[in-house]
Short mmCIF file of C-alpha atoms in Angstrom, two decimals:
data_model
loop_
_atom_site.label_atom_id
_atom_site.label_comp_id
_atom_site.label_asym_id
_atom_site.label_seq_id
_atom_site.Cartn_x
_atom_site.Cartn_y
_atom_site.Cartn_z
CA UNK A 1 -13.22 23.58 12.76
CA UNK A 2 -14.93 26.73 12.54
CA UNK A 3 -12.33 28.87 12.50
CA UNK A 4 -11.06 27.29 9.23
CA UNK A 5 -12.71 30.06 6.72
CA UNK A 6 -11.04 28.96 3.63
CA UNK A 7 -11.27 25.47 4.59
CA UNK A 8 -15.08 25.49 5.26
CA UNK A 9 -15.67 27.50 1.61
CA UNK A 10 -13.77 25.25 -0.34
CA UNK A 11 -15.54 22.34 1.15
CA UNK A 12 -18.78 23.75 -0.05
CA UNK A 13 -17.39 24.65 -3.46
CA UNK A 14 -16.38 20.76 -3.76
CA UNK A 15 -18.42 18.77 -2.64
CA UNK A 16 -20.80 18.73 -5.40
CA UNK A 17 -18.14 18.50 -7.85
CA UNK A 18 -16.87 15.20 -6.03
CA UNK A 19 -20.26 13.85 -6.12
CA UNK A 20 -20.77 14.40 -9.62
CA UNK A 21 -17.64 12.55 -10.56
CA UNK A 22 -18.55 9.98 -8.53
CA UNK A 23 -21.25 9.39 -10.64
CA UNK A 24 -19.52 10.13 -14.12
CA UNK A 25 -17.26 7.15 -12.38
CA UNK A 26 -20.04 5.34 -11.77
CA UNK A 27 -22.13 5.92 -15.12
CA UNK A 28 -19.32 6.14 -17.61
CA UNK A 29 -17.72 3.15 -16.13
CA UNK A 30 -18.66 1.11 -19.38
CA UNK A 31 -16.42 3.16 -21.41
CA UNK A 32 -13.41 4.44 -19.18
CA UNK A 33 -11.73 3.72 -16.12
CA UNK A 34 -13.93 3.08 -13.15
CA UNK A 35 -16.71 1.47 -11.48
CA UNK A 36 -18.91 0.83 -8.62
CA UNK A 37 -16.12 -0.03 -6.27
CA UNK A 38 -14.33 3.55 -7.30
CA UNK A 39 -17.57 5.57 -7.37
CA UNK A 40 -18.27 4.45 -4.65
CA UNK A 41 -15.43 5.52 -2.98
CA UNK A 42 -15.64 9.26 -4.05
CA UNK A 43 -18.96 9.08 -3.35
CA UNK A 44 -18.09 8.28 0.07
CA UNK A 45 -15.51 11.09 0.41
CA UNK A 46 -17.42 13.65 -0.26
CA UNK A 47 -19.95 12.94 2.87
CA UNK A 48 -16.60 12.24 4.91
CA UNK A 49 -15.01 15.60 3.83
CA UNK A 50 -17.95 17.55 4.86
CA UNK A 51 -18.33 15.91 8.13
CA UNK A 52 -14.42 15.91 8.88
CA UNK A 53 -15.11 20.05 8.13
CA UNK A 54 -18.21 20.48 9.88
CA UNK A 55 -18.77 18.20 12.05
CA UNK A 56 -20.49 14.60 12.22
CA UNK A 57 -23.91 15.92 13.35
CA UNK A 58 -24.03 18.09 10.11
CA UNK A 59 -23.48 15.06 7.75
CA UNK A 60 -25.79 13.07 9.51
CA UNK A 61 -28.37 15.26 8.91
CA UNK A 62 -27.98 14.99 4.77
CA UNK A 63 -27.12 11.28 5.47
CA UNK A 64 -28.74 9.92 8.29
CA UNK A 65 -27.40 6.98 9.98
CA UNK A 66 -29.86 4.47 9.49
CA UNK A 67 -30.14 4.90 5.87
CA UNK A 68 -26.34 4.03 5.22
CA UNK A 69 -27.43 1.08 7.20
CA UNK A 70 -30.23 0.18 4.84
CA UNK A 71 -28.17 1.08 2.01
CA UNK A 72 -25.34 -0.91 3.31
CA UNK A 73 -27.68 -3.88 2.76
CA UNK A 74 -29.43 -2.94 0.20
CA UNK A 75 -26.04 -2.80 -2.19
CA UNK A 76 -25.74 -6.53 -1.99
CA UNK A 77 -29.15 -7.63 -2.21
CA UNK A 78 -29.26 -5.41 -5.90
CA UNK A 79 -26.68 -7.65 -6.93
CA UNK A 80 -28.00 -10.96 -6.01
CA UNK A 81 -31.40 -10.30 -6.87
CA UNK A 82 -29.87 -9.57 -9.98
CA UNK A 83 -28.43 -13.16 -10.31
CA UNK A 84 -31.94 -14.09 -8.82
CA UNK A 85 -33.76 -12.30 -11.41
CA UNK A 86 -31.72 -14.15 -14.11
CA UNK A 87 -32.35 -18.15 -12.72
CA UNK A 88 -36.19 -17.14 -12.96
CA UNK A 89 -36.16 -16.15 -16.26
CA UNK A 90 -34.56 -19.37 -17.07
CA UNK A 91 -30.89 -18.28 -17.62
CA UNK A 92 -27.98 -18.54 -15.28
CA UNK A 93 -27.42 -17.27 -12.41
CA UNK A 94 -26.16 -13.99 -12.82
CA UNK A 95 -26.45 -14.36 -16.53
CA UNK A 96 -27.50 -10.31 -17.72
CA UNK A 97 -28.83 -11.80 -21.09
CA UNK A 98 -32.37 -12.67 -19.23
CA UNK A 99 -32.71 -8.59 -18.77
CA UNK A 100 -33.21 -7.62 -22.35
CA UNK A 101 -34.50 -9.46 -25.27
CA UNK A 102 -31.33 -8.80 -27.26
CA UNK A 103 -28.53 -10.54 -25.48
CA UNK A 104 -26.12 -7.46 -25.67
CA UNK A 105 -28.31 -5.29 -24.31
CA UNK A 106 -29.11 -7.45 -21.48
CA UNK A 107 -25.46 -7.57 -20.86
CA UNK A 108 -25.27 -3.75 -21.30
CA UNK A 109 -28.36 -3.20 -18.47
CA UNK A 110 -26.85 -6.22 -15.91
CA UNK A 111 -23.03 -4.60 -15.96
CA UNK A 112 -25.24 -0.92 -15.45
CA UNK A 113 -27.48 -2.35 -12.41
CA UNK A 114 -24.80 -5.10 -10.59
CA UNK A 115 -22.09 -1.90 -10.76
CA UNK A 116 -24.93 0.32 -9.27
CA UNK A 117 -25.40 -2.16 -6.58
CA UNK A 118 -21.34 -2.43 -5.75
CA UNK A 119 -21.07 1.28 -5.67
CA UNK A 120 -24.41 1.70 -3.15
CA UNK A 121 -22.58 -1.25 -0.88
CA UNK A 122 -19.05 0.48 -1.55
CA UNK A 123 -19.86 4.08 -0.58
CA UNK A 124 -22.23 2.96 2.34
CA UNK A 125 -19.67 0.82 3.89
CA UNK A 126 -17.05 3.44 4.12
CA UNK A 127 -19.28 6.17 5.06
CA UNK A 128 -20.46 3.83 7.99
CA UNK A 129 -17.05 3.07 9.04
CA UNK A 130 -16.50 6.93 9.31
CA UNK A 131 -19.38 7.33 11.09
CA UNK A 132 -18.08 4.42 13.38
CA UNK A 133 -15.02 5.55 14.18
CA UNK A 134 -16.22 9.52 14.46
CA UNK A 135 -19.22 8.85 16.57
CA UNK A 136 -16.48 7.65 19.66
CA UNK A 137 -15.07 10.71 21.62
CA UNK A 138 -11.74 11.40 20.91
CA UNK A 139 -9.17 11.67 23.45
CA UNK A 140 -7.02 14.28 21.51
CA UNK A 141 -8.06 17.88 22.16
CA UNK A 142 -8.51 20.11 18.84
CA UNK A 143 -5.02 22.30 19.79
CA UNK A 144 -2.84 19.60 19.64
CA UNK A 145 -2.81 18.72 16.18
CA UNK B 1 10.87 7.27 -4.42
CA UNK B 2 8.72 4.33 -2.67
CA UNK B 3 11.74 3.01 -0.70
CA UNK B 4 12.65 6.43 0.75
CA UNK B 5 8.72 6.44 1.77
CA UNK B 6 8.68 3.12 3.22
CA UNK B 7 12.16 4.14 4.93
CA UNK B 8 10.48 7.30 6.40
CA UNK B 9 7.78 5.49 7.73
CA UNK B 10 9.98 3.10 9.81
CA UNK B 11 12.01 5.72 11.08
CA UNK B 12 9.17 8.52 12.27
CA UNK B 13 7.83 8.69 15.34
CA UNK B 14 5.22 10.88 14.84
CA UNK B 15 2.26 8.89 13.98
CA UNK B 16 0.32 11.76 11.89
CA UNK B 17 3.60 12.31 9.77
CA UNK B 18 3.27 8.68 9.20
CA UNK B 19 -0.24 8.52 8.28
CA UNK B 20 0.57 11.31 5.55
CA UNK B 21 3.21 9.18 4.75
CA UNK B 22 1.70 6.28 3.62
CA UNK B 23 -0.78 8.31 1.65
CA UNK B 24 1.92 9.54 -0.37
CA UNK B 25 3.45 6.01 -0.74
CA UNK B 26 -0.33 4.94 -1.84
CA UNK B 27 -0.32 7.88 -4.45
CA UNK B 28 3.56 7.25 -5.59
CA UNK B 29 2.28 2.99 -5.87
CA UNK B 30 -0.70 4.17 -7.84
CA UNK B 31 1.41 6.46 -10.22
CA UNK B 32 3.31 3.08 -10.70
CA UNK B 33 0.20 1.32 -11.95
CA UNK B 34 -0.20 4.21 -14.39
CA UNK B 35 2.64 4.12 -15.77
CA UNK B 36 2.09 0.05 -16.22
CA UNK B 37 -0.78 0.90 -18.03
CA UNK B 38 -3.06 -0.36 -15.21
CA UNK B 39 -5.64 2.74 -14.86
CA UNK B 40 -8.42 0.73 -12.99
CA UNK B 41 -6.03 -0.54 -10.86
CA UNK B 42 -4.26 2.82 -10.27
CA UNK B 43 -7.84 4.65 -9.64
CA UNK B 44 -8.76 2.60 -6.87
CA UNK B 45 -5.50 2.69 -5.10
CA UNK B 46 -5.63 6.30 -5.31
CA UNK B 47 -9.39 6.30 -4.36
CA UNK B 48 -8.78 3.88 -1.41
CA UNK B 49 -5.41 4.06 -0.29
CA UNK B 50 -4.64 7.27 -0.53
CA UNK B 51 -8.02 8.55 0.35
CA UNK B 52 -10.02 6.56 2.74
CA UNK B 53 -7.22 4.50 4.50
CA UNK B 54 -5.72 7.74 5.28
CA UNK B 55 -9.03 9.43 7.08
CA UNK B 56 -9.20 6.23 8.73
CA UNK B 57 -5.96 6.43 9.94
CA UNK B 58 -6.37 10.39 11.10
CA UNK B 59 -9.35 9.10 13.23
CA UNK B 60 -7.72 6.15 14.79
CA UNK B 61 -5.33 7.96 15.93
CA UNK B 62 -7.85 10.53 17.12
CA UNK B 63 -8.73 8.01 18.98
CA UNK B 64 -5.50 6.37 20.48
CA UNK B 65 -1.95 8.61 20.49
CA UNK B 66 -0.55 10.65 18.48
CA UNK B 67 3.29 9.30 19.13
CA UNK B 68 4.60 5.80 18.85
CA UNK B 69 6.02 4.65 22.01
CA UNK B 70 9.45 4.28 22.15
CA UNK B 71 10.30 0.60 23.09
CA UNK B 72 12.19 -0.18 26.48
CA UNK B 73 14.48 -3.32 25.20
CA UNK B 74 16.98 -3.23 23.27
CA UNK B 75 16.50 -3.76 19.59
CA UNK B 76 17.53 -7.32 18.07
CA UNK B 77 19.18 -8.05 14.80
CA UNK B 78 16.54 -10.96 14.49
CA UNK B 79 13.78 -9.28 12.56
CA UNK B 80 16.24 -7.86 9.91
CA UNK B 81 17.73 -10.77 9.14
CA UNK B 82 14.24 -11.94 8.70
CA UNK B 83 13.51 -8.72 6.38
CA UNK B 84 16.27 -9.34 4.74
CA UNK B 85 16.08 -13.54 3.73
CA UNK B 86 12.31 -12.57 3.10
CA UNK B 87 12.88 -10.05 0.69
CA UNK B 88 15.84 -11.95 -1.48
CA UNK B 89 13.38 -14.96 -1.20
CA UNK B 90 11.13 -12.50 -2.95
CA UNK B 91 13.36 -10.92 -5.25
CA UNK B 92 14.63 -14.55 -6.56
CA UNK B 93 10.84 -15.24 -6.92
CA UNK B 94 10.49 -12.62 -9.59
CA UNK B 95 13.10 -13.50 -11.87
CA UNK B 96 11.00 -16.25 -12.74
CA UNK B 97 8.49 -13.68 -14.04
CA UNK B 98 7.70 -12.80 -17.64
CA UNK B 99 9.20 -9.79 -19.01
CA UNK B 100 6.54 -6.61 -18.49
CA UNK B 101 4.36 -6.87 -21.70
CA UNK B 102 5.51 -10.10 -23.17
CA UNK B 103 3.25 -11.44 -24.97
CA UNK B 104 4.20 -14.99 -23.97
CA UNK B 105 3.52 -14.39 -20.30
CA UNK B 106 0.95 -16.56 -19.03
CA UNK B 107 -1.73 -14.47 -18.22
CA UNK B 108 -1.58 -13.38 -21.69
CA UNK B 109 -2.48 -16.95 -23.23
CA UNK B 110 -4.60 -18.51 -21.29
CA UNK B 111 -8.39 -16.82 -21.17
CA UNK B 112 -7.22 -13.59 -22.41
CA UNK B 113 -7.92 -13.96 -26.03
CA UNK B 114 -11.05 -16.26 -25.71
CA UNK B 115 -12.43 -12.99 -23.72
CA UNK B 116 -10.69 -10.18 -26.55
CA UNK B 117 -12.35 -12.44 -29.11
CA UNK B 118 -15.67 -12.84 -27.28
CA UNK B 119 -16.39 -9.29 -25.72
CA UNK B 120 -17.11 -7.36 -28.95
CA UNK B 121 -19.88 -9.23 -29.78
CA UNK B 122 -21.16 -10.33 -26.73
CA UNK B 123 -20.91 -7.59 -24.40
CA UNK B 124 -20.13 -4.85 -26.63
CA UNK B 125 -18.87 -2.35 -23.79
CA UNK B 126 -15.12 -0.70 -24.61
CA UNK B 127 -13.69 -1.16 -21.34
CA UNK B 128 -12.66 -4.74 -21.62
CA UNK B 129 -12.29 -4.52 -17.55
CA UNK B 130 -15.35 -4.14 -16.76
CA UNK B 131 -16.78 -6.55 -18.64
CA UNK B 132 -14.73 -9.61 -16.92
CA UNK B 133 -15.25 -8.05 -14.09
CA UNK B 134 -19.21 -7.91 -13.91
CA UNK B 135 -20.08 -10.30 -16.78
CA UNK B 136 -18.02 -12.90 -16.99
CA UNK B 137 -16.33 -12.77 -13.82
CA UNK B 138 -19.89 -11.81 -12.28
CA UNK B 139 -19.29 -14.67 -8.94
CA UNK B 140 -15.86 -13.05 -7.89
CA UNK B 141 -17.26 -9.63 -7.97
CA UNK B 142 -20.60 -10.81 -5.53
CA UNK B 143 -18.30 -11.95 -3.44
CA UNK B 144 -15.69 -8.89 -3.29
CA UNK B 145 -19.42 -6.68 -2.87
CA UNK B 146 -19.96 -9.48 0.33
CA UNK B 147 -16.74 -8.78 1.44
CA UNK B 148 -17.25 -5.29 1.65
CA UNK B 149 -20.62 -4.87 2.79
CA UNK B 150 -19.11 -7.43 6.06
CA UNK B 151 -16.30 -5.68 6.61
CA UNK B 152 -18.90 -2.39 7.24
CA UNK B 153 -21.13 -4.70 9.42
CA UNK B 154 -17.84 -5.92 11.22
CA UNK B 155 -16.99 -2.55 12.35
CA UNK B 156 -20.34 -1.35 13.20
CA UNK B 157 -20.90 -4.25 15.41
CA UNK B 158 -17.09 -3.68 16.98
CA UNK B 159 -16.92 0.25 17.29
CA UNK B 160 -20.29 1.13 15.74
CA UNK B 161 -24.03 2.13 17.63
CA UNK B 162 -25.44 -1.16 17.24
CA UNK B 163 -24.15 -2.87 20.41
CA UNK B 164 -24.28 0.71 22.03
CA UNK B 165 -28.03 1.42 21.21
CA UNK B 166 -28.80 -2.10 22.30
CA UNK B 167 -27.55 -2.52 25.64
CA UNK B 168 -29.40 1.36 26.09
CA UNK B 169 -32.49 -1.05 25.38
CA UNK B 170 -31.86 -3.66 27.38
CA UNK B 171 -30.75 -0.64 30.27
CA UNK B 172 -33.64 1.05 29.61
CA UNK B 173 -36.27 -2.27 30.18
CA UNK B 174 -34.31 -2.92 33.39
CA UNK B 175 -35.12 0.62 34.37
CA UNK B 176 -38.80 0.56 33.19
CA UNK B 177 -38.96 -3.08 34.93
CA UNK B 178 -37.48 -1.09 38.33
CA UNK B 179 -39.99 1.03 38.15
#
């Protein structure tokens, strides 16, 4: 896409804002619409709108392959060793009270980390799908779109 | 609005008209759960179906054709009259349904107010969603994160560098071994 000048700009001028409300999504969550499963999302886009405008070698470079992979994992095991966490310090499992001494605030820090954990999971799964499906050669040439 | 969409896409043959179809009919669905007061809802529709589904889409076809082929038999009235029984099936399902907002309905009486009563003090976060979602309703949502993280592991092991890099491995051994 290099000949797409207004394209490429504009891509540069948003990404950062999409990342930024990914993680007002993310953050603010608590107290508006949203979550990890949305943040996650729009976290996601932005890495797949900059490669779909510059190319999948580009993106890998800022987000390199094997690290979605880690993250990928890494997503889930925040949650459950959440829910681990909690059966150790003699609550349920996945009871957030065990992470504070005041029970609200425990609740407060468990919603915070298990949401962090489903947007990591979220936004690496769907940027390694991308990556899936735009690492095979396609058999359409540029022109015909 | 959503039935002309739906029409559209059963009529096009163009497969990248379609794919920009259905992202619109995503968007119009979301604006629906907007309007139904359902913002979380609405967000991730608009998040996911019209945004990620719809790169997917782009890059499958990328990766297949760009134009539906146009079948060689003749079409039968079969599947319509399928459709069609389906959809009145459907339709006579829904008059059962509460009202939109009654307060009867039965989602309304049956946790709901044990959680409206219970979140204030016990969770104290405004956004009553989130709080079934990852407190109370803290199994479902591990699950749903499961779900996700092996539908990405499905695809990387079907389309993805795994299998790829690995039988470069195993190529390469037999190639050391050779020599």
């Amino acid at each position: 896409m290099r000949h797409h000048l207004i394209l490429r700009v504009i891509t540069k001028l948003l990404v950062g804002p999409i990342i930024l409300f990914a993680l007002y999504v993310q953050f603010h969550g608590d107290y508006s619409p949203g979550g990890g499963f949305q943040a996650g999302v729009i976290f996601a886009v932005a890495f797949i709108l900059y490669g779909i405008v510059f190319g999948l070698d580009k993106v890998k470079q800022v987000f390199p392959e094997w690290l979605v992979h880690k993250l990928l994992a890494l997503g889930v095991l925040i949650y459950a060793g959440t829910g681990i966490y909690s059966l150790f310090a003699g609550y349920n499992f996945l009871d957030y009270s065990a992470l504070a001494h005041d029970p609200e605030h425990g609740q407060h820090y468990g919603i915070l980390i298990v949401e962090a954990g489903v947007g990591i999971t979220v936004s690496a799964a769907m940027v390694a799908i991308y990556y899936a499906f735009g690492s095979r050669p396609p058999r359409i040439s540029d022109e015909e779109w | 609005m959503l039935v002309t969409t739906a029409l559209a896409i059963v009529r096009i043959r163009s497969l990248f008209a379609v794919v920009m179809l259905s992202g619109v009919f995503s968007l119009l669905s979301a604006l629906l759960f907007v309007t139904m007061d359902a913002v979380d809802v609405a967000f991730t529709e608009a998040a996911v179906g019209a945004g990620i589904s719809t790169v997917l889409m782009l890059g499958t076809i990328a990766l297949t054709s760009r134009f539906e082929r146009i079948s060689s038999h003749a079409s039968s009235p079969i599947p319509l009259v399928v459709v069609l029984i389906t959809g009145m099936v459907l339709v006579y399902g829904t008059l059962d349904m509460p009202n939109f907002g009654d307060p009867n309905a039965p989602a309304h009486v049956h946790v709901l107010p044990d959680y409206l009563e219970r979140i204030p003090h016990e969770i104290g976060i405004p956004n009553m969603v989130t709080d079934i979602l990852a407190s109370y309703r803290g199994y479902d949502t591990l699950g749903e994160t499961a779900v996700v993280f092996t539908a990405g592991i499905g695809v990387l092991l079907l389309i993805g560098g795994l299998g790829r890099r690995r039988r470069k491995l195993v190529a390469d051994d037999k190639k050391s071994e050779d020599a």
